[in-house]
Backbone as JSON, one array per atom type, in Angstrom:
{
  "sequence": "ELQNKERELSTILASANEAYICMDSDGRITAWNKQAEHTFGWLEQEAIGKKLENLIIPPELRHAHQSGMSRYLQQKNSKIVGNRIELEAVRKDRMRIPIELQVNALEINEQVLFTSFLRDITERKQLENLLKNEARNDPLTGLANRRQLEEILPMAFQRARTVSVYVALIFIDLDGFKLINDTHGHQAGDQLLSEVAKRINQCTRAS",
  "N": [[-13.69, -23.1, 33.9], [-11.97, -23.04, 31.71], [-13.8, -22.65, 29.65], [-14.68, -20.09, 30.31], [-12.34, -18.63, 29.86], [-12.11, -18.99, 27.09], [-14.42, -17.65, 26.23], [-13.78, -15.09, 27.08], [-11.51, -14.56, 25.5], [-12.68, -14.68, 22.95], [-14.37, -12.46, 23.1], [-12.5, -10.39, 23.3], [-11.14, -10.61, 20.8], [-13.27, -10.14, 19.08], [-13.8, -7.44, 19.45], [-11.48, -6.2, 18.77], [-9.09, -3.7, 17.61], [-7.92, -4.19, 15.2], [-8.54, -5.93, 12.13], [-9.62, -9.2, 12.51], [-9.17, -12.44, 11.4], [-9.9, -15.85, 11.03], [-8.97, -18.97, 9.64], [-9.7, -22.29, 8.46], [-7.94, -25.37, 7.6], [-8.66, -25.71, 4.99], [-8.88, -23.21, 4.03], [-11.2, -21.91, 4.58], [-13.24, -19.47, 6.13], [-13.48, -19.11, 9.59], [-13.71, -17.33, 11.66], [-14.51, -13.88, 12.03], [-14.2, -10.69, 12.73], [-15.7, -7.56, 14.04], [-14.14, -5.4, 13.15], [-13.07, -6.47, 10.84], [-15.37, -6.6, 9.31], [-15.82, -3.85, 8.99], [-13.47, -3.06, 7.65], [-13.38, -4.58, 5.25], [-15.98, -4.77, 4.28], [-17.66, -6.96, 4.16], [-20.2, -8.66, 5.95], [-20.2, -10.54, 9.03], [-21.82, -12.85, 8.88], [-21.9, -13.19, 6.16], [-19.29, -13.81, 5.56], [-18.35, -16.03, 7.07], [-17.53, -19.38, 6.59], [-16.97, -19.04, 3.93], [-14.38, -19.13, 1.4], [-11.33, -17.51, 1.93], [-9.87, -16.53, -0.21], [-11.8, -15.96, -2.11], [-13.0, -13.73, -1.19], [-11.33, -11.49, -0.28], [-8.81, -11.6, -1.47], [-6.79, -10.5, -4.13], [-7.17, -11.49, -7.61], [-4.69, -12.09, -8.9], [-3.08, -12.88, -6.82], [-4.1, -15.15, -5.74], [-3.26, -17.76, -6.42], [-0.72, -17.85, -5.23], [-1.46, -17.62, -2.59], [-2.91, -20.04, -2.19], [-0.88, -21.9, -2.74], [0.95, -21.26, -0.74], [-0.47, -21.96, 1.6], [-0.77, -24.74, 1.18], [1.92, -25.55, 1.12], [2.7, -24.98, 3.73], [1.06, -26.73, 5.19], [2.05, -29.15, 4.34], [4.82, -29.05, 4.74], [5.25, -27.5, 6.95], [6.32, -25.02, 6.66], [6.7, -21.67, 5.7], [6.88, -18.54, 4.0], [5.24, -16.54, 4.76], [3.78, -17.12, 7.12], [4.0, -16.18, 10.47], [5.35, -13.84, 9.94], [5.27, -10.28, 9.43], [3.69, -8.68, 6.84], [3.19, -6.65, 3.86], [0.61, -6.1, 1.54], [-1.82, -6.04, -1.18], [-5.39, -5.91, -0.78], [-8.82, -6.83, -1.5], [-11.84, -5.09, -1.27], [-15.39, -5.55, -0.51], [-16.75, -3.87, -2.24], [-15.13, -3.97, -4.4], [-13.01, -2.27, -4.39], [-9.53, -1.72, -4.12], [-7.25, -2.02, -1.46], [-4.34, -1.14, 0.45], [-2.87, -3.34, 2.76], [-1.6, -4.36, 5.96], [-0.49, -7.33, 7.32], [-0.39, -10.1, 9.64], [0.16, -13.46, 9.83], [-0.51, -16.37, 11.65], [-0.03, -19.8, 12.56], [-1.91, -22.3, 14.1], [-2.06, -25.37, 15.83], [-4.59, -27.4, 16.73], [-6.02, -30.05, 18.3], [-4.93, -31.72, 16.32], [-5.64, -30.36, 14.08], [-5.08, -27.74, 11.76], [-5.19, -24.28, 12.17], [-5.37, -21.08, 10.7], [-4.6, -17.98, 11.82], [-5.2, -14.5, 11.51], [-4.22, -11.14, 11.76], [-5.16, -8.09, 10.46], [-4.57, -4.91, 8.96], [-5.79, -1.91, 7.64], [-3.8, 0.12, 5.74], [-4.02, 2.41, 4.26], [-4.01, 5.25, 4.76], [-1.46, 5.55, 5.86], [0.15, 4.82, 3.68], [-0.56, 6.82, 1.88], [0.48, 9.05, 3.19], [3.2, 8.37, 3.19], [3.7, 8.41, 0.42], [3.16, 11.09, -0.07], [5.18, 12.37, 1.42], [7.39, 11.31, 0.12], [6.99, 12.37, -2.43], [7.19, 15.1, -1.84], [9.83, 15.23, -1.16], [11.12, 14.96, -3.57], [10.02, 16.7, -5.34], [9.28, 20.09, -6.24], [7.48, 21.99, -3.92], [5.87, 24.2, -4.62], [5.56, 24.36, -7.47], [5.41, 21.75, -8.33], [7.2, 20.63, -10.03], [10.08, 18.58, -10.82], [12.63, 18.54, -8.36], [15.97, 19.63, -7.34], [17.09, 17.36, -6.16], [15.75, 15.22, -7.44], [16.59, 15.73, -10.02], [19.31, 15.14, -9.81], [19.1, 12.43, -9.54], [17.98, 11.63, -11.93], [19.63, 12.55, -14.06], [22.15, 10.98, -14.18], [21.07, 8.51, -15.04], [19.97, 9.28, -17.46], [22.29, 9.98, -18.89], [23.58, 7.49, -18.98], [21.74, 6.01, -20.47], [21.87, 7.42, -22.86], [24.5, 6.9, -23.66], [24.32, 4.18, -24.07], [22.59, 3.86, -26.27], [23.76, 5.51, -28.07], [23.14, 8.36, -28.38], [22.53, 11.93, -27.99], [22.34, 13.97, -25.01], [20.29, 16.61, -24.09], [20.48, 19.47, -22.13], [18.76, 22.04, -20.72], [18.94, 25.32, -19.53], [16.86, 27.57, -17.95], [16.21, 30.95, -17.48], [14.39, 33.44, -15.73], [13.85, 36.51, -16.79], [13.81, 39.58, -15.07], [12.49, 38.7, -12.83], [13.02, 39.24, -10.13], [12.27, 41.88, -9.96], [9.52, 41.7, -10.23], [8.84, 40.38, -7.86], [9.71, 42.32, -6.02], [8.11, 44.49, -6.69], [5.39, 43.67, -6.85], [5.11, 41.8, -4.87], [5.73, 38.66, -3.09], [3.72, 36.79, -3.47], [2.71, 37.29, -6.01], [5.0, 36.63, -7.42], [5.15, 33.91, -6.88], [2.85, 33.06, -8.21], [3.59, 33.57, -10.83], [5.75, 31.79, -11.16], [4.37, 29.37, -10.88], [2.71, 29.45, -13.12], [4.59, 29.47, -15.2], [5.75, 26.94, -14.78], [3.51, 25.36, -15.33], [3.17, 25.85, -18.06], [5.57, 24.85, -19.09], [5.24, 22.15, -18.51], [3.08, 21.62, -20.18], [4.14, 21.78, -22.74], [6.05, 19.84, -22.99], [7.08, 16.41, -23.24], [6.12, 13.71, -21.08], [8.14, 11.88, -20.74]],
  "CA": [[-12.7, -22.02, 33.8], [-11.5, -23.01, 30.32], [-14.86, -22.03, 28.85], [-14.66, -18.66, 30.6], [-11.19, -18.08, 29.15], [-12.44, -18.98, 25.66], [-15.38, -16.56, 26.0], [-13.04, -13.83, 27.25], [-10.68, -14.38, 24.31], [-13.59, -14.39, 21.83], [-14.82, -11.08, 23.27], [-11.37, -9.51, 22.97], [-10.91, -10.66, 19.36], [-14.43, -9.55, 18.39], [-13.77, -5.98, 19.57], [-10.12, -5.72, 18.52], [-8.97, -2.57, 16.68], [-7.47, -4.72, 13.91], [-9.38, -6.99, 11.57], [-9.17, -10.53, 12.9], [-9.75, -13.48, 10.56], [-9.36, -17.19, 11.26], [-9.31, -19.92, 8.57], [-9.31, -23.68, 8.67], [-6.9, -25.84, 6.68], [-9.17, -25.6, 3.62], [-8.94, -21.8, 3.67], [-12.54, -21.38, 4.85], [-13.23, -18.54, 7.26], [-14.19, -19.58, 10.79], [-13.91, -16.17, 12.55], [-14.49, -12.62, 11.26], [-14.68, -9.75, 13.75], [-16.36, -6.31, 13.6], [-13.21, -4.58, 12.38], [-12.99, -7.09, 9.51], [-16.57, -6.12, 8.6], [-15.6, -2.44, 8.64], [-12.35, -2.92, 6.7], [-13.58, -5.24, 3.96], [-17.35, -4.58, 3.82], [-18.46, -8.2, 4.28], [-20.69, -8.94, 7.28], [-19.72, -11.82, 9.56], [-22.62, -13.97, 8.36], [-21.56, -13.37, 4.76], [-17.91, -14.28, 5.43], [-18.12, -17.33, 7.7], [-17.73, -20.53, 5.71], [-16.46, -18.75, 2.59], [-12.94, -19.17, 1.26], [-10.75, -16.17, 2.01], [-9.43, -16.09, -1.55], [-12.95, -15.48, -2.88], [-13.53, -12.51, -0.6], [-10.46, -10.32, -0.18], [-7.51, -11.76, -2.12], [-6.82, -10.17, -5.56], [-7.02, -12.68, -8.47], [-3.3, -12.42, -9.23], [-2.4, -13.39, -5.63], [-4.8, -16.32, -5.2], [-2.44, -18.97, -6.57], [0.33, -17.79, -4.21], [-2.14, -17.9, -1.32], [-3.18, -21.47, -2.12], [0.41, -22.61, -2.69], [1.54, -21.03, 0.57], [-1.17, -22.79, 2.58], [-0.43, -26.14, 0.93], [3.31, -25.78, 1.5], [2.79, -25.02, 5.18], [0.41, -27.94, 5.67], [2.87, -30.31, 4.02], [6.21, -28.93, 5.2], [5.3, -26.6, 8.12], [7.27, -23.96, 6.3], [6.07, -20.65, 4.87], [7.49, -17.2, 4.1], [4.25, -15.6, 5.29], [3.39, -17.45, 8.49], [4.9, -15.67, 11.5], [5.96, -12.58, 9.52], [4.37, -9.17, 9.11], [3.93, -8.32, 5.44], [2.27, -5.69, 3.24], [0.13, -6.44, 0.21], [-3.13, -5.46, -1.5], [-6.59, -6.73, -0.57], [-9.99, -6.33, -2.23], [-13.05, -4.93, -0.47], [-16.62, -6.06, -1.11], [-17.1, -2.98, -3.34], [-14.06, -4.23, -5.38], [-11.92, -1.32, -4.22], [-8.31, -2.32, -3.6], [-6.63, -1.26, -0.38], [-3.11, -1.73, 0.97], [-3.03, -3.84, 4.12], [-0.49, -5.0, 6.65], [-1.05, -8.47, 8.02], [0.48, -11.11, 10.22], [-0.52, -14.76, 9.86], [0.07, -17.39, 12.52], [-0.65, -21.12, 12.43], [-2.14, -23.01, 15.36], [-2.49, -26.76, 15.7], [-5.5, -27.76, 17.81], [-6.6, -31.37, 18.04], [-4.35, -32.19, 15.06], [-6.17, -29.55, 12.99], [-4.35, -26.48, 11.63], [-5.96, -23.05, 11.98], [-4.55, -19.93, 10.36], [-5.17, -16.76, 12.39], [-4.62, -13.33, 10.86], [-4.57, -9.77, 12.12], [-4.96, -7.27, 9.26], [-4.8, -3.49, 9.19], [-5.84, -1.04, 6.47], [-2.72, 1.11, 5.87], [-4.2, 3.39, 3.18], [-3.57, 6.57, 5.2], [0.0, 5.53, 6.01], [0.74, 4.81, 2.35], [-0.76, 8.15, 1.3], [1.45, 9.94, 3.83], [4.53, 8.01, 2.67], [3.79, 8.9, -0.96], [3.22, 12.55, 0.0], [6.52, 12.75, 1.87], [8.31, 10.96, -0.95], [6.81, 13.34, -3.5], [7.71, 16.38, -1.4], [11.29, 15.14, -1.13], [11.65, 14.93, -4.93], [9.33, 17.68, -6.18], [9.12, 21.42, -5.68], [6.12, 22.08, -3.39], [5.09, 25.26, -5.26], [5.26, 24.11, -8.88], [5.25, 20.33, -8.61], [8.27, 20.17, -10.91], [11.17, 17.84, -10.18], [13.59, 19.44, -7.72], [17.38, 19.33, -7.57], [17.36, 15.97, -5.75], [15.29, 14.34, -8.5], [17.47, 15.96, -11.17], [20.55, 14.41, -9.57], [18.81, 11.01, -9.74], [17.6, 11.39, -13.33], [20.72, 12.84, -15.0], [23.03, 9.84, -14.43], [20.35, 7.51, -15.83], [19.85, 9.81, -18.83], [23.61, 9.87, -19.51], [23.84, 6.08, -19.25], [20.86, 5.61, -21.57], [22.39, 8.05, -24.07], [25.71, 6.16, -24.07], [23.91, 2.84, -24.51], [21.97, 3.91, -27.61], [24.55, 6.46, -28.88], [22.43, 9.61, -28.68], [22.95, 13.04, -27.15], [21.44, 14.47, -23.97], [20.21, 18.07, -24.09], [20.12, 20.04, -20.85], [18.43, 23.45, -20.95], [18.8, 26.17, -18.34], [15.94, 28.67, -18.24], [16.23, 32.04, -16.52], [13.25, 34.36, -15.88], [14.3, 37.89, -16.71], [12.95, 40.52, -14.34], [11.7, 38.03, -11.78], [13.23, 39.94, -8.86], [11.49, 43.11, -10.01], [8.11, 41.33, -9.96], [8.75, 40.13, -6.41], [9.88, 43.57, -5.28], [7.04, 45.44, -7.01], [4.05, 43.12, -6.63], [5.11, 40.9, -3.73], [6.12, 37.26, -3.33], [2.57, 36.0, -3.94], [2.69, 37.44, -7.46], [6.13, 35.86, -7.93], [4.75, 32.5, -6.82], [1.88, 32.83, -9.3], [4.35, 33.55, -12.08], [6.48, 30.53, -11.21], [3.4, 28.29, -11.1], [2.25, 29.53, -14.51], [5.71, 29.03, -16.04], [5.83, 25.49, -14.63], [2.37, 24.79, -16.04], [3.42, 25.93, -19.51], [6.65, 23.92, -19.39], [4.64, 20.8, -18.52], [2.18, 21.49, -21.33], [4.85, 21.71, -24.01], [7.09, 18.8, -22.97], [6.58, 15.05, -23.03], [6.38, 13.2, -19.73], [9.42, 11.15, -20.74]],
  "C": [[-12.19, -21.89, 32.37], [-12.53, -22.35, 29.42], [-14.9, -20.53, 29.07], [-13.5, -17.98, 29.87], [-11.47, -17.98, 27.66], [-13.41, -17.85, 25.35], [-14.7, -15.2, 26.11], [-12.2, -13.54, 26.01], [-11.54, -14.03, 23.11], [-14.07, -12.96, 21.88], [-13.74, -10.09, 22.88], [-11.14, -9.45, 21.46], [-12.04, -9.98, 18.59], [-14.37, -8.04, 18.39], [-12.39, -5.39, 19.31], [-10.11, -4.58, 17.5], [-8.48, -3.0, 15.3], [-8.45, -5.78, 13.44], [-8.79, -8.34, 11.98], [-9.93, -11.56, 12.07], [-9.09, -14.81, 10.9], [-9.86, -18.11, 10.16], [-8.96, -21.33, 9.01], [-8.31, -24.1, 7.6], [-7.35, -25.84, 5.22], [-9.24, -24.15, 3.14], [-10.31, -21.2, 3.89], [-12.53, -20.58, 6.15], [-14.08, -19.1, 8.4], [-14.42, -18.45, 11.8], [-13.68, -14.9, 11.75], [-15.06, -11.55, 12.19], [-15.27, -8.47, 13.15], [-15.43, -5.44, 12.76], [-13.0, -5.15, 10.99], [-14.2, -6.67, 8.68], [-16.35, -4.7, 8.11], [-14.54, -2.29, 7.55], [-12.7, -3.44, 5.32], [-15.03, -5.2, 3.45], [-18.24, -5.8, 3.91], [-18.91, -8.37, 5.72], [-20.21, -10.32, 7.73], [-20.49, -12.99, 8.97], [-22.38, -14.21, 6.87], [-20.19, -14.04, 4.6], [-17.7, -15.7, 5.96], [-18.46, -18.46, 6.72], [-17.24, -20.31, 4.29], [-14.95, -18.9, 2.57], [-12.39, -17.74, 1.2], [-10.39, -15.64, 0.64], [-10.57, -15.54, -2.39], [-13.52, -14.18, -2.34], [-12.57, -11.33, -0.73], [-9.14, -10.44, -0.92], [-7.62, -11.44, -3.61], [-6.57, -11.41, -6.42], [-5.58, -13.08, -8.72], [-2.53, -12.98, -8.03], [-3.01, -14.7, -5.12], [-3.97, -17.6, -5.32], [-1.35, -19.01, -5.51], [-0.25, -18.1, -2.84], [-2.38, -19.4, -1.15], [-1.9, -22.27, -1.98], [1.04, -22.47, -1.31], [0.88, -21.86, 1.65], [-0.8, -24.26, 2.41], [0.98, -26.46, 1.39], [3.44, -25.85, 3.03], [2.19, -26.31, 5.73], [1.27, -29.18, 5.44], [4.25, -30.27, 4.69], [6.36, -28.11, 6.48], [6.31, -25.47, 7.89], [6.57, -22.96, 5.38], [6.78, -19.32, 5.08], [6.54, -16.2, 4.76], [3.95, -15.85, 6.76], [4.44, -16.95, 9.48], [5.55, -14.35, 11.16], [4.89, -11.53, 9.25], [4.7, -8.67, 7.71], [2.89, -7.29, 4.98], [1.89, -6.19, 1.86], [-1.24, -5.79, -0.02], [-4.24, -6.45, -1.19], [-7.74, -6.07, -1.32], [-11.18, -6.25, -1.27], [-14.27, -5.51, -1.2], [-17.03, -5.21, -2.31], [-16.07, -3.01, -4.47], [-12.94, -3.19, -5.33], [-10.71, -2.04, -3.62], [-7.71, -1.41, -2.53], [-5.33, -1.93, 0.03], [-3.34, -2.17, 2.42], [-1.7, -4.35, 4.65], [-1.08, -6.16, 7.43], [0.02, -9.36, 8.62], [-0.34, -12.38, 10.39], [0.23, -15.69, 10.8], [-0.7, -18.69, 12.35], [-0.75, -21.77, 13.81], [-2.57, -24.43, 15.07], [-3.3, -27.14, 16.93], [-6.19, -29.07, 17.44], [-6.22, -31.9, 16.65], [-4.96, -31.48, 13.85], [-5.42, -28.22, 12.97], [-5.34, -25.34, 11.39], [-4.99, -21.93, 11.65], [-5.25, -18.68, 10.9], [-4.44, -15.55, 11.82], [-5.13, -12.05, 11.5], [-4.2, -8.89, 10.93], [-5.31, -5.82, 9.58], [-4.79, -2.76, 7.85], [-4.8, 0.05, 6.65], [-2.8, 2.15, 4.75], [-3.65, 4.76, 3.58], [-2.05, 6.62, 5.34], [0.69, 5.58, 4.66], [0.6, 6.17, 1.69], [0.24, 9.14, 1.87], [2.86, 9.65, 3.33], [4.73, 8.55, 1.26], [3.91, 10.43, -0.98], [4.61, 13.01, 0.39], [7.56, 12.45, 0.8], [8.23, 11.96, -2.09], [7.4, 14.69, -3.13], [9.23, 16.38, -1.41], [11.9, 15.24, -2.52], [10.98, 15.92, -5.87], [9.22, 19.01, -5.46], [7.68, 21.59, -5.18], [5.25, 23.15, -4.06], [4.64, 24.87, -6.66], [4.97, 22.65, -9.2], [6.32, 19.78, -9.54], [9.33, 19.42, -10.12], [12.16, 18.83, -9.57], [15.02, 18.97, -7.99], [17.71, 17.87, -7.23], [16.93, 15.0, -6.85], [16.15, 14.49, -9.75], [18.76, 15.16, -11.02], [20.35, 12.89, -9.71], [18.62, 10.7, -11.22], [18.79, 11.54, -14.28], [21.66, 11.65, -15.23], [22.35, 8.75, -15.27], [20.22, 7.96, -17.28], [21.17, 9.69, -19.58], [23.91, 8.43, -19.89], [23.01, 5.59, -20.43], [21.39, 6.17, -22.89], [23.62, 7.31, -24.58], [25.33, 4.79, -24.65], [23.39, 2.85, -25.93], [22.63, 4.94, -28.52], [23.74, 7.66, -29.34], [22.94, 10.68, -27.73], [21.89, 13.33, -26.08], [21.47, 15.99, -24.02], [19.74, 18.54, -22.72], [19.94, 21.55, -21.05], [18.3, 24.18, -19.62], [17.93, 27.37, -18.71], [15.99, 29.7, -17.12], [15.02, 32.93, -16.77], [13.75, 35.79, -15.69], [13.3, 38.74, -15.94], [12.16, 39.91, -13.21], [11.83, 38.76, -10.45], [12.39, 41.22, -8.81], [10.01, 42.83, -9.72], [7.9, 41.09, -8.47], [8.78, 41.44, -5.63], [8.69, 44.51, -5.48], [5.66, 44.93, -6.59], [3.97, 42.13, -5.46], [5.39, 39.46, -4.11], [4.95, 36.41, -3.82], [2.46, 36.08, -5.45], [3.83, 36.64, -8.09], [5.82, 34.37, -7.93], [3.77, 32.15, -7.94], [2.58, 32.73, -10.64], [5.1, 32.22, -12.23], [5.55, 29.36, -11.5], [2.93, 28.27, -12.54], [3.35, 29.07, -15.47], [5.84, 27.51, -15.98], [4.72, 24.8, -15.39], [2.62, 24.76, -17.54], [4.56, 25.0, -19.93], [6.1, 22.49, -19.46], [3.78, 20.58, -19.74], [2.92, 21.29, -22.64], [5.99, 20.69, -24.01], [6.42, 17.45, -22.74], [6.92, 14.58, -21.62], [7.72, 12.49, -19.64], [10.62, 12.08, -20.74]]
}
C-alpha cells in the first residue's frame, strides 16, 4: 500500500501544473517534473544529479542560495523555507524570468530533502507593469500624467533646496486645439497631441 501511495504521489508531482524540483542536502536535484522542463528548458535527464545553482540560479544569487541551505541544515532556520517568495531564475537559453516559489524541507531517514514548487510569473509581472504604467502615464501620449507629476514635483523641490538651485515649471497651451477637434474630429486631435508629445520628448532630457 505504501508503494502504491508513493507511485500515486510521483504521478501527481510529475504532471503538476507548477514546476516541481526536489534537492538533497548537497543541493543536487533528485526530482524534476515535466513543467520544470517546460519552464526552464532542461530535460529531466539533464537536470537530475546536477546542482540547482548551476542550472537556474543567477550568479549573483548563488552565494545566498548556498548560505541559506547551510544555515537551515545547521540551525533548521531559514527565511526562504516555508515562505512563498519572488525572484529571478535563469533558463537553459540564459533568458532570465521572474518566478514565484515555495521551498519546504523534509526529513526522511535523517536525510534532509528540499522540495520546491516554482511558477513562471512573467505574464503577471508584465500585467502589473502595464497597470502601473497606465496609472502614471497618459495612455495616448505616454507622457507622465498628473499623478506622476504630483509624485515628481515634491522630489524636485527637495533636490533643488538641497543643492541650492531653482526649479523651472513650464505650462504649454496648444492654441486652436478645440478648432482642430471641431473641424477635423477627435482622431485628428489625438494625432496632434501624439505628435506634440513626441517632439517634447525629442527636445528634452530624460532627467
